[in-house]
PDB file of C-alpha atoms and ligand atoms in Angstrom:
ATOM      1  CA  UNK A 168      -7.314  11.536  -3.424  1.00 92.00           C
ATOM      2  CA  UNK A 169      -8.621   8.005  -4.066  1.00 95.00           C
ATOM      3  CA  UNK A 170     -12.210   7.353  -5.046  1.00 96.00           C
ATOM      4  CA  UNK A 171     -13.398   3.784  -5.556  1.00 96.00           C
ATOM      5  CA  UNK A 172     -16.955   3.315  -6.771  1.00 95.00           C
ATOM      6  CA  UNK A 173     -18.770   0.035  -7.333  1.00 95.00           C
ATOM      7  CA  UNK A 174     -15.628  -1.912  -8.095  1.00 94.00           C
ATOM      8  CA  UNK A 175     -16.010  -5.598  -8.840  1.00 94.00           C
ATOM      9  CA  UNK A 176     -13.529  -8.208  -9.944  1.00 94.00           C
ATOM     10  CA  UNK A 177     -13.562 -11.929 -10.589  1.00 93.00           C
ATOM     11  CA  UNK A 178     -10.850 -14.459 -11.282  1.00 92.00           C
ATOM     12  CA  UNK A 179     -12.808 -16.887 -13.440  1.00 91.00           C
ATOM     13  CA  UNK A 180     -15.859 -17.803 -11.388  1.00 93.00           C
ATOM     14  CA  UNK A 181     -14.260 -16.597  -8.166  1.00 94.00           C
ATOM     15  CA  UNK A 182     -15.758 -13.189  -7.364  1.00 95.00           C
ATOM     16  CA  UNK A 183     -13.047 -11.577  -5.264  1.00 96.00           C
ATOM     17  CA  UNK A 184     -14.238  -7.946  -5.106  1.00 97.00           C
ATOM     18  CA  UNK A 185     -17.929  -7.071  -4.930  1.00 96.00           C
ATOM     19  CA  UNK A 186     -19.280  -3.578  -5.202  1.00 96.00           C
ATOM     20  CA  UNK A 187     -16.434  -1.871  -3.362  1.00 97.00           C
ATOM     21  CA  UNK A 188     -16.923   1.795  -2.454  1.00 97.00           C
ATOM     22  CA  UNK A 189     -14.095   3.521  -0.641  1.00 97.00           C
ATOM     23  CA  UNK A 190     -12.845   7.083  -0.433  1.00 97.00           C
ATOM     24  CA  UNK A 191      -9.433   8.098   0.839  1.00 97.00           C
ATOM     25  CA  UNK A 192      -8.920  11.797   1.459  1.00 97.00           C
ATOM     26  CA  UNK A 193      -5.608  13.588   1.281  1.00 96.00           C
ATOM     27  CA  UNK A 194      -3.363  12.848   4.293  1.00 97.00           C
ATOM     28  CA  UNK A 195      -5.686  10.119   5.488  1.00 97.00           C
ATOM     29  CA  UNK A 196      -4.511   6.699   6.612  1.00 97.00           C
ATOM     30  CA  UNK A 197      -6.949   3.922   5.718  1.00 98.00           C
ATOM     31  CA  UNK A 198      -6.234   0.410   6.986  1.00 97.00           C
ATOM     32  CA  UNK A 199      -7.658  -2.614   5.186  1.00 97.00           C
ATOM     33  CA  UNK A 200      -8.152  -5.581   7.457  1.00 95.00           C
ATOM     34  CA  UNK A 201      -9.884  -8.914   7.020  1.00 94.00           C
ATOM     35  CA  UNK A 202      -9.412 -12.658   6.705  1.00 93.00           C
ATOM     36  CA  UNK A 203      -7.004 -14.314   4.303  1.00 93.00           C
ATOM     37  CA  UNK A 204      -8.430 -14.427   0.788  1.00 94.00           C
ATOM     38  CA  UNK A 205     -10.942 -11.625   1.411  1.00 95.00           C
ATOM     39  CA  UNK A 206      -9.500  -9.529  -1.437  1.00 97.00           C
ATOM     40  CA  UNK A 207      -7.257  -7.019   0.354  1.00 97.00           C
ATOM     41  CA  UNK A 208      -4.215  -7.440  -1.900  1.00 97.00           C
ATOM     42  CA  UNK A 209      -6.368  -7.553  -5.005  1.00 96.00           C
ATOM     43  CA  UNK A 210      -7.989  -4.248  -4.089  1.00 96.00           C
ATOM     44  CA  UNK A 211      -4.597  -2.652  -3.453  1.00 96.00           C
ATOM     45  CA  UNK A 212      -3.317  -3.989  -6.766  1.00 93.00           C
ATOM     46  CA  UNK A 213      -6.348  -2.569  -8.580  1.00 92.00           C
ATOM     47  CA  UNK A 214      -5.630   0.875  -7.084  1.00 92.00           C
ATOM     48  CA  UNK A 215      -2.117   0.734  -8.482  1.00 88.00           C
ATOM     49  CA  UNK A 216      -3.401  -0.850 -11.709  1.00 83.00           C
ATOM     50  CA  UNK A 217      -1.223  -3.902 -11.277  1.00 84.00           C
ATOM     51  CA  UNK A 218      -4.532  -5.701 -11.749  1.00 86.00           C
ATOM     52  CA  UNK A 219      -7.490  -4.827 -13.974  1.00 86.00           C
ATOM     53  CA  UNK A 220     -10.964  -4.786 -12.491  1.00 89.00           C
ATOM     54  CA  UNK A 221     -14.233  -5.700 -14.221  1.00 89.00           C
ATOM     55  CA  UNK A 222     -16.758  -3.148 -12.998  1.00 89.00           C
ATOM     56  CA  UNK A 223     -16.973   0.285 -11.425  1.00 91.00           C
ATOM     57  CA  UNK A 224     -14.257   2.900 -11.371  1.00 90.00           C
ATOM     58  CA  UNK A 225     -11.195   3.935  -9.458  1.00 91.00           C
ATOM     59  CA  UNK A 226      -9.920   7.485  -9.572  1.00 91.00           C
ATOM     60  CA  UNK A 227      -6.683   8.814  -8.143  1.00 91.00           C
ATOM     61  CA  UNK A 228      -6.507  12.581  -7.889  1.00 89.00           C
ATOM     62  CA  UNK A 229      -9.477  12.646 -10.248  1.00 86.00           C
ATOM     63  CA  UNK A 230      -7.736  10.523 -12.869  1.00 83.00           C
ATOM     64  CA  UNK A 231      -9.346   7.322 -13.950  1.00 81.00           C
ATOM     65  CA  UNK A 232      -7.391   4.138 -13.291  1.00 80.00           C
ATOM     66  CA  UNK A 233      -8.293   1.351 -15.679  1.00 71.00           C
ATOM     67  CA  UNK A 234     -11.737   0.670 -17.065  1.00 60.00           C
ATOM     68  CA  UNK A 235     -14.710   2.983 -16.757  1.00 50.00           C
ATOM     69  CA  UNK A 236     -17.503   0.454 -17.188  1.00 50.00           C
ATOM     70  CA  UNK A 237     -18.409  -2.665 -19.102  1.00 47.00           C
ATOM     71  CA  UNK A 238     -19.606  -0.713 -22.089  1.00 40.00           C
ATOM     72  CA  UNK A 239     -16.732   1.668 -22.393  1.00 45.00           C
ATOM     73  CA  UNK A 240     -13.676  -0.301 -21.258  1.00 50.00           C
ATOM     74  CA  UNK A 241     -11.305   2.578 -21.746  1.00 54.00           C
ATOM     75  CA  UNK A 242      -7.732   1.627 -21.028  1.00 57.00           C
ATOM     76  CA  UNK A 243      -5.197   3.987 -19.594  1.00 59.00           C
ATOM     77  CA  UNK A 244      -2.672   5.199 -22.106  1.00 66.00           C
ATOM     78  CA  UNK A 245       0.914   4.241 -21.323  1.00 69.00           C
ATOM     79  CA  UNK A 246       1.596   7.827 -20.472  1.00 72.00           C
ATOM     80  CA  UNK A 247      -1.292   8.020 -17.980  1.00 71.00           C
ATOM     81  CA  UNK A 248      -0.111   4.780 -16.453  1.00 73.00           C
ATOM     82  CA  UNK A 249       3.421   6.089 -16.069  1.00 76.00           C
ATOM     83  CA  UNK A 250       2.167   9.277 -14.393  1.00 76.00           C
ATOM     84  CA  UNK A 251      -0.076   7.244 -12.129  1.00 77.00           C
ATOM     85  CA  UNK A 252       2.719   4.886 -11.077  1.00 78.00           C
ATOM     86  CA  UNK A 253       5.000   7.843 -10.507  1.00 81.00           C
ATOM     87  CA  UNK A 254       2.588   9.301  -7.974  1.00 90.00           C
ATOM     88  CA  UNK A 255       1.699   6.048  -6.247  1.00 93.00           C
ATOM     89  CA  UNK A 256       4.315   4.132  -4.261  1.00 93.00           C
ATOM     90  CA  UNK A 257       3.837   0.570  -3.132  1.00 94.00           C
ATOM     91  CA  UNK A 258       5.561  -1.327  -0.328  1.00 95.00           C
ATOM     92  CA  UNK A 259       5.271  -5.121  -0.364  1.00 94.00           C
ATOM     93  CA  UNK A 260       5.677  -7.819   2.219  1.00 92.00           C
ATOM     94  CA  UNK A 261       8.901  -8.877   0.507  1.00 91.00           C
ATOM     95  CA  UNK A 262      11.313  -5.971   0.309  1.00 86.00           C
ATOM     96  CA  UNK A 263      12.947  -6.948  -3.020  1.00 89.00           C
ATOM     97  CA  UNK A 264      16.108  -4.925  -2.587  1.00 95.00           C
ATOM     98  CA  UNK A 265      18.861  -5.390  -5.137  1.00 95.00           C
ATOM     99  CA  UNK A 266      21.379  -7.627  -3.337  1.00 96.00           C
ATOM    100  CA  UNK A 267      24.403  -6.312  -5.211  1.00 97.00           C
ATOM    101  CA  UNK A 268      23.724  -2.681  -4.256  1.00 97.00           C
ATOM    102  CA  UNK A 269      24.247  -0.890  -0.962  1.00 97.00           C
ATOM    103  CA  UNK A 270      21.304   0.614   0.903  1.00 97.00           C
ATOM    104  CA  UNK A 271      22.163   4.022  -0.559  1.00 98.00           C
ATOM    105  CA  UNK A 272      22.479   2.650  -4.089  1.00 97.00           C
ATOM    106  CA  UNK A 273      19.162   0.845  -3.739  1.00 97.00           C
ATOM    107  CA  UNK A 274      17.460   4.152  -2.963  1.00 97.00           C
ATOM    108  CA  UNK A 275      19.437   6.204  -5.496  1.00 97.00           C
ATOM    109  CA  UNK A 276      19.007   3.814  -8.445  1.00 95.00           C
ATOM    110  CA  UNK A 277      15.383   4.646  -9.224  1.00 89.00           C
ATOM    111  CA  UNK A 278      16.106   8.358  -8.919  1.00 92.00           C
ATOM    112  CA  UNK A 279      18.668   8.005 -11.684  1.00 93.00           C
ATOM    113  CA  UNK A 280      16.660   5.565 -13.818  1.00 90.00           C
ATOM    114  CA  UNK A 281      13.150   6.965 -13.426  1.00 86.00           C
ATOM    115  CA  UNK A 282      13.640  10.562 -12.367  1.00 86.00           C
ATOM    116  CA  UNK A 283      16.704  11.145 -14.493  1.00 90.00           C
ATOM    117  CA  UNK A 284      18.672  12.707 -11.643  1.00 93.00           C
ATOM    118  CA  UNK A 285      22.446  12.787 -11.950  1.00 94.00           C
ATOM    119  CA  UNK A 286      24.320  10.395  -9.710  1.00 95.00           C
ATOM    120  CA  UNK A 287      25.567  12.932  -7.189  1.00 95.00           C
ATOM    121  CA  UNK A 288      22.167  14.512  -6.661  1.00 96.00           C
ATOM    122  CA  UNK A 289      20.521  11.076  -6.452  1.00 96.00           C
ATOM    123  CA  UNK A 290      23.016   9.923  -3.816  1.00 97.00           C
ATOM    124  CA  UNK A 291      22.517  13.079  -1.756  1.00 97.00           C
ATOM    125  CA  UNK A 292      18.729  12.711  -1.911  1.00 96.00           C
ATOM    126  CA  UNK A 293      18.968   8.986  -1.120  1.00 97.00           C
ATOM    127  CA  UNK A 294      21.099   9.810   1.923  1.00 97.00           C
ATOM    128  CA  UNK A 295      18.429  12.156   3.242  1.00 96.00           C
ATOM    129  CA  UNK A 296      15.752   9.497   2.735  1.00 96.00           C
ATOM    130  CA  UNK A 297      17.797   6.904   4.637  1.00 97.00           C
ATOM    131  CA  UNK A 298      18.178   9.449   7.413  1.00 96.00           C
ATOM    132  CA  UNK A 299      14.410   9.841   7.489  1.00 94.00           C
ATOM    133  CA  UNK A 300      13.939   6.127   8.157  1.00 95.00           C
ATOM    134  CA  UNK A 301      16.729   6.138  10.745  1.00 95.00           C
ATOM    135  CA  UNK A 302      19.305   4.352   8.617  1.00 96.00           C
ATOM    136  CA  UNK A 303      21.884   7.008   7.792  1.00 95.00           C
ATOM    137  CA  UNK A 304      24.536   4.853   9.455  1.00 96.00           C
ATOM    138  CA  UNK A 305      23.737   1.891   7.187  1.00 97.00           C
ATOM    139  CA  UNK A 306      24.013   3.725   3.852  1.00 97.00           C
ATOM    140  CA  UNK A 307      26.999   1.643   2.725  1.00 97.00           C
ATOM    141  CA  UNK A 308      25.697  -1.726   3.927  1.00 97.00           C
ATOM    142  CA  UNK A 309      24.518  -4.409   1.540  1.00 97.00           C
ATOM    143  CA  UNK A 310      21.050  -5.907   2.143  1.00 96.00           C
ATOM    144  CA  UNK A 311      22.513  -9.215   3.355  1.00 96.00           C
ATOM    145  CA  UNK A 312      24.081  -7.296   6.251  1.00 95.00           C
ATOM    146  CA  UNK A 313      20.812  -5.652   7.261  1.00 96.00           C
ATOM    147  CA  UNK A 314      18.043  -7.065   9.434  1.00 94.00           C
ATOM    148  CA  UNK A 315      14.629  -7.632   7.878  1.00 95.00           C
ATOM    149  CA  UNK A 316      13.324  -4.510   9.577  1.00 95.00           C
ATOM    150  CA  UNK A 317      16.211  -2.455   8.243  1.00 96.00           C
ATOM    151  CA  UNK A 318      15.708  -3.878   4.738  1.00 96.00           C
ATOM    152  CA  UNK A 319      12.032  -2.950   4.830  1.00 96.00           C
ATOM    153  CA  UNK A 320      12.968   0.572   5.971  1.00 96.00           C
ATOM    154  CA  UNK A 321      15.338   0.846   2.982  1.00 97.00           C
ATOM    155  CA  UNK A 322      12.472  -0.304   0.744  1.00 96.00           C
ATOM    156  CA  UNK A 323      10.276   2.420   2.248  1.00 97.00           C
ATOM    157  CA  UNK A 324      13.050   5.014   1.766  1.00 97.00           C
ATOM    158  CA  UNK A 325      13.259   3.930  -1.866  1.00 96.00           C
ATOM    159  CA  UNK A 326       9.548   4.610  -2.313  1.00 95.00           C
ATOM    160  CA  UNK A 327       9.435   7.947  -0.485  1.00 96.00           C
ATOM    161  CA  UNK A 328      12.469   9.139  -2.445  1.00 95.00           C
ATOM    162  CA  UNK A 329      10.156   9.203  -5.471  1.00 93.00           C
ATOM    163  CA  UNK A 330       7.899  11.658  -3.602  1.00 93.00           C
ATOM    164  CA  UNK A 331       4.649   9.757  -4.167  1.00 94.00           C
ATOM    165  CA  UNK A 332       1.316  11.425  -3.444  1.00 95.00           C
ATOM    166  CA  UNK A 333      -0.105   8.138  -2.206  1.00 96.00           C
ATOM    167  CA  UNK A 334       1.524   5.107  -0.601  1.00 97.00           C
ATOM    168  CA  UNK A 335       0.097   1.597  -0.616  1.00 97.00           C
ATOM    169  CA  UNK A 336       1.397  -0.974   1.865  1.00 97.00           C
ATOM    170  CA  UNK A 337       0.611  -4.688   1.548  1.00 96.00           C
ATOM    171  CA  UNK A 338       1.378  -6.318   4.897  1.00 95.00           C
ATOM    172  CA  UNK A 339       4.736  -4.582   5.201  1.00 95.00           C
ATOM    173  CA  UNK A 340       5.571  -6.251   8.520  1.00 95.00           C
ATOM    174  CA  UNK A 341       4.253  -9.771   7.929  1.00 93.00           C
ATOM    175  CA  UNK A 342       7.597 -11.194   6.860  1.00 91.00           C
ATOM    176  CA  UNK A 343       9.425  -9.779   9.873  1.00 92.00           C
ATOM    177  CA  UNK A 344      10.433 -11.347  13.166  1.00 90.00           C
ATOM    178  CA  UNK A 345       8.179  -9.915  15.877  1.00 91.00           C
ATOM    179  CA  UNK A 346      10.942  -7.849  17.466  1.00 90.00           C
ATOM    180  CA  UNK A 347      11.537  -6.010  14.158  1.00 92.00           C
ATOM    181  CA  UNK A 348       7.924  -5.064  13.481  1.00 93.00           C
ATOM    182  CA  UNK A 349       7.934  -1.997  15.738  1.00 93.00           C
ATOM    183  CA  UNK A 350      10.698  -0.109  13.925  1.00 94.00           C
ATOM    184  CA  UNK A 351       8.888  -0.411  10.591  1.00 94.00           C
ATOM    185  CA  UNK A 352       5.550   0.619  12.079  1.00 95.00           C
ATOM    186  CA  UNK A 353       7.299   3.618  13.646  1.00 95.00           C
ATOM    187  CA  UNK A 354       8.542   4.748  10.230  1.00 95.00           C
ATOM    188  CA  UNK A 355       4.991   4.399   8.918  1.00 96.00           C
ATOM    189  CA  UNK A 356       3.661   6.381  11.879  1.00 95.00           C
ATOM    190  CA  UNK A 357       6.155   9.152  11.095  1.00 95.00           C
ATOM    191  CA  UNK A 358       5.033   9.209   7.468  1.00 95.00           C
ATOM    192  CA  UNK A 359       1.407   9.461   8.541  1.00 95.00           C
ATOM    193  CA  UNK A 360       2.277  12.297  10.915  1.00 95.00           C
ATOM    194  CA  UNK A 361       4.001  14.087   8.027  1.00 95.00           C
ATOM    195  CA  UNK A 362       0.717  13.973   6.117  1.00 96.00           C
ATOM    196  CA  UNK A 363       1.322  11.109   3.692  1.00 97.00           C
ATOM    197  CA  UNK A 364      -1.858   9.591   2.263  1.00 97.00           C
ATOM    198  CA  UNK A 365      -1.675   5.867   2.941  1.00 98.00           C
ATOM    199  CA  UNK A 366      -3.680   2.702   2.330  1.00 98.00           C
ATOM    200  CA  UNK A 367      -2.310  -0.058   4.535  1.00 98.00           C
ATOM    201  CA  UNK A 368      -3.223  -3.734   4.449  1.00 97.00           C
ATOM    202  CA  UNK A 369      -2.215  -4.999   7.847  1.00 95.00           C
ATOM    203  CA  UNK A 370      -2.773  -7.564  10.549  1.00 92.00           C
ATOM    204  CA  UNK A 371      -1.322  -5.137  13.109  1.00 92.00           C
ATOM    205  CA  UNK A 372      -4.507  -4.187  14.905  1.00 92.00           C
ATOM    206  CA  UNK A 373      -2.651  -1.859  17.281  1.00 91.00           C
ATOM    207  CA  UNK A 374      -1.368   0.143  14.318  1.00 93.00           C
ATOM    208  CA  UNK A 375      -4.814   0.237  12.744  1.00 94.00           C
ATOM    209  CA  UNK A 376      -6.381   1.323  16.037  1.00 92.00           C
ATOM    210  CA  UNK A 377      -3.832   4.039  16.766  1.00 92.00           C
ATOM    211  CA  UNK A 378      -2.817   5.397  13.372  1.00 94.00           C
ATOM    212  CA  UNK A 379      -5.698   4.831  10.951  1.00 96.00           C
ATOM    213  CA  UNK A 380      -8.248   7.556  10.340  1.00 96.00           C
ATOM    214  CA  UNK A 381     -10.526   4.909   8.848  1.00 97.00           C
ATOM    215  CA  UNK A 382     -10.595   1.135   8.914  1.00 96.00           C
ATOM    216  CA  UNK A 383     -12.246  -1.015   6.247  1.00 96.00           C
ATOM    217  CA  UNK A 384     -12.988  -4.633   7.079  1.00 95.00           C
ATOM    218  CA  UNK A 385     -13.117  -6.826   3.983  1.00 95.00           C
ATOM    219  CA  UNK A 386     -14.987 -10.092   4.059  1.00 94.00           C
ATOM    220  CA  UNK A 387     -15.348 -12.304   0.982  1.00 94.00           C
ATOM    221  CA  UNK A 388     -14.794  -9.368  -1.345  1.00 96.00           C
ATOM    222  CA  UNK A 389     -17.158  -6.953   0.375  1.00 96.00           C
ATOM    223  CA  UNK A 390     -16.546  -4.096   2.755  1.00 95.00           C
ATOM    224  CA  UNK A 391     -18.415  -5.517   5.733  1.00 93.00           C
ATOM    225  CA  UNK A 392     -17.533  -2.675   8.096  1.00 93.00           C
ATOM    226  CA  UNK A 393     -16.091   0.779   7.567  1.00 95.00           C
ATOM    227  CA  UNK A 394     -15.484   3.696   9.878  1.00 95.00           C
ATOM    228  CA  UNK A 395     -13.148   5.135  12.448  1.00 95.00           C
ATOM    229  CA  UNK A 396     -11.100   2.579  14.424  1.00 94.00           C
ATOM    230  CA  UNK A 397     -13.480   3.126  17.319  1.00 92.00           C
ATOM    231  CA  UNK A 398     -16.493   2.401  15.146  1.00 92.00           C
ATOM    232  CA  UNK A 399     -15.014  -0.727  13.616  1.00 92.00           C
ATOM    233  CA  UNK A 400     -13.185  -2.144  16.632  1.00 89.00           C
ATOM    234  CA  UNK A 401     -15.613  -1.266  19.396  1.00 85.00           C
ATOM    235  CA  UNK A 402     -18.986  -0.593  17.886  1.00 82.00           C
ATOM    236  CA  UNK A 403     -19.274  -2.895  14.867  1.00 78.00           C
ATOM    237  CA  UNK A 404     -21.959  -5.455  15.417  1.00 79.00           C
ATOM    238  CA  UNK A 405     -21.438  -7.714  12.377  1.00 81.00           C
ATOM    239  CA  UNK A 406     -20.660 -11.213  13.672  1.00 83.00           C
ATOM    240  CA  UNK A 407     -17.917 -11.699  11.037  1.00 82.00           C
ATOM    241  CA  UNK A 408     -16.094  -8.611  12.285  1.00 83.00           C
ATOM    242  CA  UNK A 409     -16.425  -9.691  15.916  1.00 83.00           C
ATOM    243  CA  UNK A 410     -15.223 -13.168  15.069  1.00 84.00           C
ATOM    244  CA  UNK A 411     -12.225 -11.855  13.130  1.00 85.00           C
ATOM    245  CA  UNK A 412     -11.201  -9.417  15.845  1.00 82.00           C
ATOM    246  CA  UNK A 413     -11.414 -12.107  18.523  1.00 82.00           C
ATOM    247  CA  UNK A 414      -8.599 -13.993  16.834  1.00 80.00           C
ATOM    248  CA  UNK A 415      -6.394 -10.947  17.412  1.00 71.00           C
ATOM    249  CA  UNK A 416      -6.994 -10.500  21.124  1.00 57.00           C
TER     250      UNK A 416
HETATM  251  P1  ATP B 259      -4.134 -12.590   2.417  1.00 53.48           P
HETATM  252  O1  ATP B 259      -4.519 -12.013   3.758  1.00 53.48           O
HETATM  253  O2  ATP B 259      -3.916 -14.076   2.512  1.00 53.48           O
HETATM  254  O3  ATP B 259      -3.010 -11.876   1.764  1.00 53.48           O
HETATM  255  P2  ATP B 259      -6.010 -11.206   0.661  1.00 53.48           P
HETATM  256  O4  ATP B 259      -7.152 -10.642   1.406  1.00 53.48           O
HETATM  257  O5  ATP B 259      -4.905 -10.300   0.284  1.00 53.48           O
HETATM  258  O6  ATP B 259      -5.448 -12.467   1.473  1.00 53.48           O
HETATM  259  P3  ATP B 259      -6.208 -11.718  -2.165  1.00 53.48           P
HETATM  260  O7  ATP B 259      -4.773 -12.071  -2.354  1.00 53.48           O
HETATM  261  O8  ATP B 259      -6.674 -10.409  -2.658  1.00 53.48           O
HETATM  262  O9  ATP B 259      -6.624 -11.891  -0.639  1.00 53.48           O
HETATM  263  O10 ATP B 259      -7.047 -12.890  -2.850  1.00 53.48           O
HETATM  264  C1  ATP B 259      -8.458 -12.847  -2.946  1.00 53.48           C
HETATM  265  C2  ATP B 259      -8.930 -14.049  -3.737  1.00 53.48           C
HETATM  266  O11 ATP B 259      -8.490 -13.935  -5.076  1.00 53.48           O
HETATM  267  C3  ATP B 259      -8.411 -15.385  -3.239  1.00 53.48           C
HETATM  268  O12 ATP B 259      -9.436 -16.320  -3.350  1.00 53.48           O
HETATM  269  C4  ATP B 259      -7.274 -15.704  -4.185  1.00 53.48           C
HETATM  270  O13 ATP B 259      -7.109 -17.080  -4.304  1.00 53.48           O
HETATM  271  C5  ATP B 259      -7.752 -15.076  -5.470  1.00 53.48           C
HETATM  272  N1  ATP B 259      -6.655 -14.617  -6.346  1.00 53.48           N
HETATM  273  C6  ATP B 259      -5.764 -13.656  -6.056  1.00 53.48           C
HETATM  274  N2  ATP B 259      -4.915 -13.436  -7.087  1.00 53.48           N
HETATM  275  C7  ATP B 259      -5.279 -14.300  -8.050  1.00 53.48           C
HETATM  276  C8  ATP B 259      -4.814 -14.567  -9.373  1.00 53.48           C
HETATM  277  N3  ATP B 259      -3.787 -13.892  -9.911  1.00 53.48           N
HETATM  278  N4  ATP B 259      -5.434 -15.529 -10.078  1.00 53.48           N
HETATM  279  C9  ATP B 259      -6.487 -16.216  -9.565  1.00 53.48           C
HETATM  280  N5  ATP B 259      -6.981 -16.007  -8.343  1.00 53.48           N
HETATM  281  C10 ATP B 259      -6.411 -15.060  -7.584  1.00 53.48           C
HETATM  282 MG1   MG B 260      -2.866 -10.279   0.622  1.00 53.48          MG
END
């Protein structure tokens, strides 16, 4: 589903991704963990082509995202980019709901704008998506009347309404009060159980340990450890991994 080979990226002289290799199979959940500034968000943004990378290649469902190599530097056509974005959904730390729209309208809007659905069909579909994240009762509420956890669940409903093949999450629970984290993680667990392919940047080690098929530990732009949660959490010997994990216990 996602194949990342030899990807490197610098911001000026700051080398933030170095020789990244990572494969995500269909229906797999891969968690990216690691210290602040290690390149987790940058890698996620490269997968969604919100960011260009300098070396290597990223393929999604066989399709090249961005540049091939230094020599070739082939850009995606606008059409390829649109197809790519259509199949890849991203959930951010900040939910970015439209404040002047109800939960239902927030989910339905993109279906009308991007998918070209008529309003009635979009509303019906949006209602089903809100039900899926446990928010059917809040369909007519405005974001200001929803908790952070509920707002993030609306944001997730908005993404899954587009029926993405792949979902990217960048610290989806980091902006939430601790008591609201669980409900969002539960929605993500349900998605994983339904077979969604997911790449999740998270500091929730419990989620990574219980839900991830694979965990990648990024350190200064490199994948310093990769494997099953058991392999990374219990068997990894790299001092940097040990040190990082200790701060979470
Ligand atoms: P965090 O856990 O704090 O979110 P991260 O692992 O997601 O960290 P990134 O946001 O990917 O880290 O940043 C990796 C490095 O790239 C950092 O040194 C950061 O300062 C730098 N960086 C990120 N975005 C830019 C940018 N647009 N311009 C310049 N430097 C950037
Ligand atoms: Mg980040």
